[in-house]
Amino acid sequence: LTIDEVDFPEPYTITLGDPDPVFAENEYEISREVNGTVVTIKTVVLTDTNDDGIPDYLDPDTAIED
């Protein structure tokens, strides 16, 4: 994957014991840090330029430029 194929949204911040957030389509957790009772969850969203539900790097209908 290249930097053009991913987006790094703002981290989620929740309190320890709260339910995890519901991630968007093609959004995945990449790290989780617990500091006392505060949990910070960082995610990455795989780009889907034609909104067909398939990330660009897997989509045969999307040309990826070098």
JSON list of C-alpha atoms in Angstrom, two decimals:
[
{"chain": "A", "resi": 1, "resn": "LEU", "atom": "CA", "xyz": [0.00, 0.00, 0.00]},
{"chain": "A", "resi": 2, "resn": "THR", "atom": "CA", "xyz": [1.10, 3.57, -0.65]},
{"chain": "A", "resi": 3, "resn": "ILE", "atom": "CA", "xyz": [0.26, 6.68, 1.35]},
{"chain": "A", "resi": 4, "resn": "ASP", "atom": "CA", "xyz": [-2.25, 7.57, -1.39]},
{"chain": "A", "resi": 5, "resn": "GLU", "atom": "CA", "xyz": [-4.22, 4.40, -0.68]},
{"chain": "A", "resi": 6, "resn": "VAL", "atom": "CA", "xyz": [-4.85, 5.04, 3.02]},
{"chain": "A", "resi": 7, "resn": "ASP", "atom": "CA", "xyz": [-6.33, 7.77, 5.19]},
{"chain": "A", "resi": 8, "resn": "PHE", "atom": "CA", "xyz": [-5.49, 8.31, 8.85]},
{"chain": "A", "resi": 9, "resn": "PRO", "atom": "CA", "xyz": [-8.58, 9.71, 10.61]},
{"chain": "A", "resi": 10, "resn": "GLU", "atom": "CA", "xyz": [-8.47, 11.34, 14.05]},
{"chain": "A", "resi": 11, "resn": "PRO", "atom": "CA", "xyz": [-7.99, 8.74, 16.81]},
{"chain": "A", "resi": 12, "resn": "TYR", "atom": "CA", "xyz": [-10.95, 7.58, 18.86]},
{"chain": "A", "resi": 13, "resn": "THR", "atom": "CA", "xyz": [-10.78, 8.29, 22.60]},
{"chain": "A", "resi": 14, "resn": "ILE", "atom": "CA", "xyz": [-12.93, 6.23, 24.93]},
{"chain": "A", "resi": 15, "resn": "THR", "atom": "CA", "xyz": [-13.02, 5.48, 28.64]},
{"chain": "A", "resi": 16, "resn": "LEU", "atom": "CA", "xyz": [-11.78, 2.09, 29.80]},
{"chain": "A", "resi": 17, "resn": "GLY", "atom": "CA", "xyz": [-14.79, -0.24, 30.00]},
{"chain": "A", "resi": 18, "resn": "ASP", "atom": "CA", "xyz": [-16.81, 1.63, 27.35]},
{"chain": "A", "resi": 19, "resn": "PRO", "atom": "CA", "xyz": [-17.75, -0.28, 24.18]},
{"chain": "A", "resi": 20, "resn": "ASP", "atom": "CA", "xyz": [-15.40, 0.08, 21.23]},
{"chain": "A", "resi": 21, "resn": "PRO", "atom": "CA", "xyz": [-16.45, 2.50, 18.48]},
{"chain": "A", "resi": 22, "resn": "VAL", "atom": "CA", "xyz": [-18.07, 1.14, 15.33]},
{"chain": "A", "resi": 23, "resn": "PHE", "atom": "CA", "xyz": [-15.59, 1.56, 12.50]},
{"chain": "A", "resi": 24, "resn": "ALA", "atom": "CA", "xyz": [-16.51, 2.74, 9.02]},
{"chain": "A", "resi": 25, "resn": "GLU", "atom": "CA", "xyz": [-16.33, 0.47, 6.00]},
{"chain": "A", "resi": 26, "resn": "ASN", "atom": "CA", "xyz": [-12.68, -0.35, 5.20]},
{"chain": "A", "resi": 27, "resn": "GLU", "atom": "CA", "xyz": [-11.54, 1.15, 8.54]},
{"chain": "A", "resi": 28, "resn": "TYR", "atom": "CA", "xyz": [-9.21, -0.97, 10.66]},
{"chain": "A", "resi": 29, "resn": "GLU", "atom": "CA", "xyz": [-7.57, -0.56, 14.05]},
{"chain": "A", "resi": 30, "resn": "ILE", "atom": "CA", "xyz": [-3.80, -0.17, 13.85]},
{"chain": "A", "resi": 31, "resn": "SER", "atom": "CA", "xyz": [-2.96, 0.60, 17.49]},
{"chain": "A", "resi": 32, "resn": "ARG", "atom": "CA", "xyz": [-4.50, 0.92, 20.92]},
{"chain": "A", "resi": 33, "resn": "GLU", "atom": "CA", "xyz": [-2.95, 2.76, 23.87]},
{"chain": "A", "resi": 34, "resn": "VAL", "atom": "CA", "xyz": [-4.28, 2.65, 27.43]},
{"chain": "A", "resi": 35, "resn": "ASN", "atom": "CA", "xyz": [-3.28, 5.48, 29.76]},
{"chain": "A", "resi": 36, "resn": "GLY", "atom": "CA", "xyz": [-5.03, 5.03, 33.08]},
{"chain": "A", "resi": 37, "resn": "THR", "atom": "CA", "xyz": [-8.73, 4.97, 32.22]},
{"chain": "A", "resi": 38, "resn": "VAL", "atom": "CA", "xyz": [-8.36, 6.59, 28.78]},
{"chain": "A", "resi": 39, "resn": "VAL", "atom": "CA", "xyz": [-8.10, 4.38, 25.69]},
{"chain": "A", "resi": 40, "resn": "THR", "atom": "CA", "xyz": [-6.85, 5.89, 22.43]},
{"chain": "A", "resi": 41, "resn": "ILE", "atom": "CA", "xyz": [-7.55, 3.87, 19.29]},
{"chain": "A", "resi": 42, "resn": "LYS", "atom": "CA", "xyz": [-5.79, 4.76, 16.04]},
{"chain": "A", "resi": 43, "resn": "THR", "atom": "CA", "xyz": [-7.24, 3.51, 12.77]},
{"chain": "A", "resi": 44, "resn": "VAL", "atom": "CA", "xyz": [-6.55, 3.53, 9.08]},
{"chain": "A", "resi": 45, "resn": "VAL", "atom": "CA", "xyz": [-9.13, 3.72, 6.29]},
{"chain": "A", "resi": 46, "resn": "LEU", "atom": "CA", "xyz": [-8.30, 2.02, 3.00]},
{"chain": "A", "resi": 47, "resn": "THR", "atom": "CA", "xyz": [-9.17, 4.28, 0.07]},
{"chain": "A", "resi": 48, "resn": "ASP", "atom": "CA", "xyz": [-12.10, 3.27, -2.15]},
{"chain": "A", "resi": 49, "resn": "THR", "atom": "CA", "xyz": [-12.28, 5.95, -4.86]},
{"chain": "A", "resi": 50, "resn": "ASN", "atom": "CA", "xyz": [-15.21, 4.42, -6.76]},
{"chain": "A", "resi": 51, "resn": "ASP", "atom": "CA", "xyz": [-17.22, 3.54, -3.60]},
{"chain": "A", "resi": 52, "resn": "ASP", "atom": "CA", "xyz": [-17.82, -0.07, -4.60]},
{"chain": "A", "resi": 53, "resn": "GLY", "atom": "CA", "xyz": [-16.79, -1.43, -1.20]},
{"chain": "A", "resi": 54, "resn": "ILE", "atom": "CA", "xyz": [-13.47, -2.80, -2.47]},
{"chain": "A", "resi": 55, "resn": "PRO", "atom": "CA", "xyz": [-10.30, -0.99, -1.38]},
{"chain": "A", "resi": 56, "resn": "ASP", "atom": "CA", "xyz": [-8.38, 0.45, -4.34]},
{"chain": "A", "resi": 57, "resn": "TYR", "atom": "CA", "xyz": [-5.38, -1.81, -3.87]},
{"chain": "A", "resi": 58, "resn": "LEU", "atom": "CA", "xyz": [-7.63, -4.88, -4.36]},
{"chain": "A", "resi": 59, "resn": "ASP", "atom": "CA", "xyz": [-10.03, -3.40, -6.93]},
{"chain": "A", "resi": 60, "resn": "PRO", "atom": "CA", "xyz": [-9.41, -4.52, -10.52]},
{"chain": "A", "resi": 61, "resn": "ASP", "atom": "CA", "xyz": [-11.54, -1.58, -11.74]},
{"chain": "A", "resi": 62, "resn": "THR", "atom": "CA", "xyz": [-9.27, 1.04, -10.16]},
{"chain": "A", "resi": 63, "resn": "ALA", "atom": "CA", "xyz": [-5.97, 1.98, -11.77]},
{"chain": "A", "resi": 64, "resn": "ILE", "atom": "CA", "xyz": [-3.24, 2.74, -9.25]},
{"chain": "A", "resi": 65, "resn": "GLU", "atom": "CA", "xyz": [-0.58, 5.09, -10.54]},
{"chain": "A", "resi": 66, "resn": "ASP", "atom": "CA", "xyz": [3.05, 4.59, -9.55]}
]
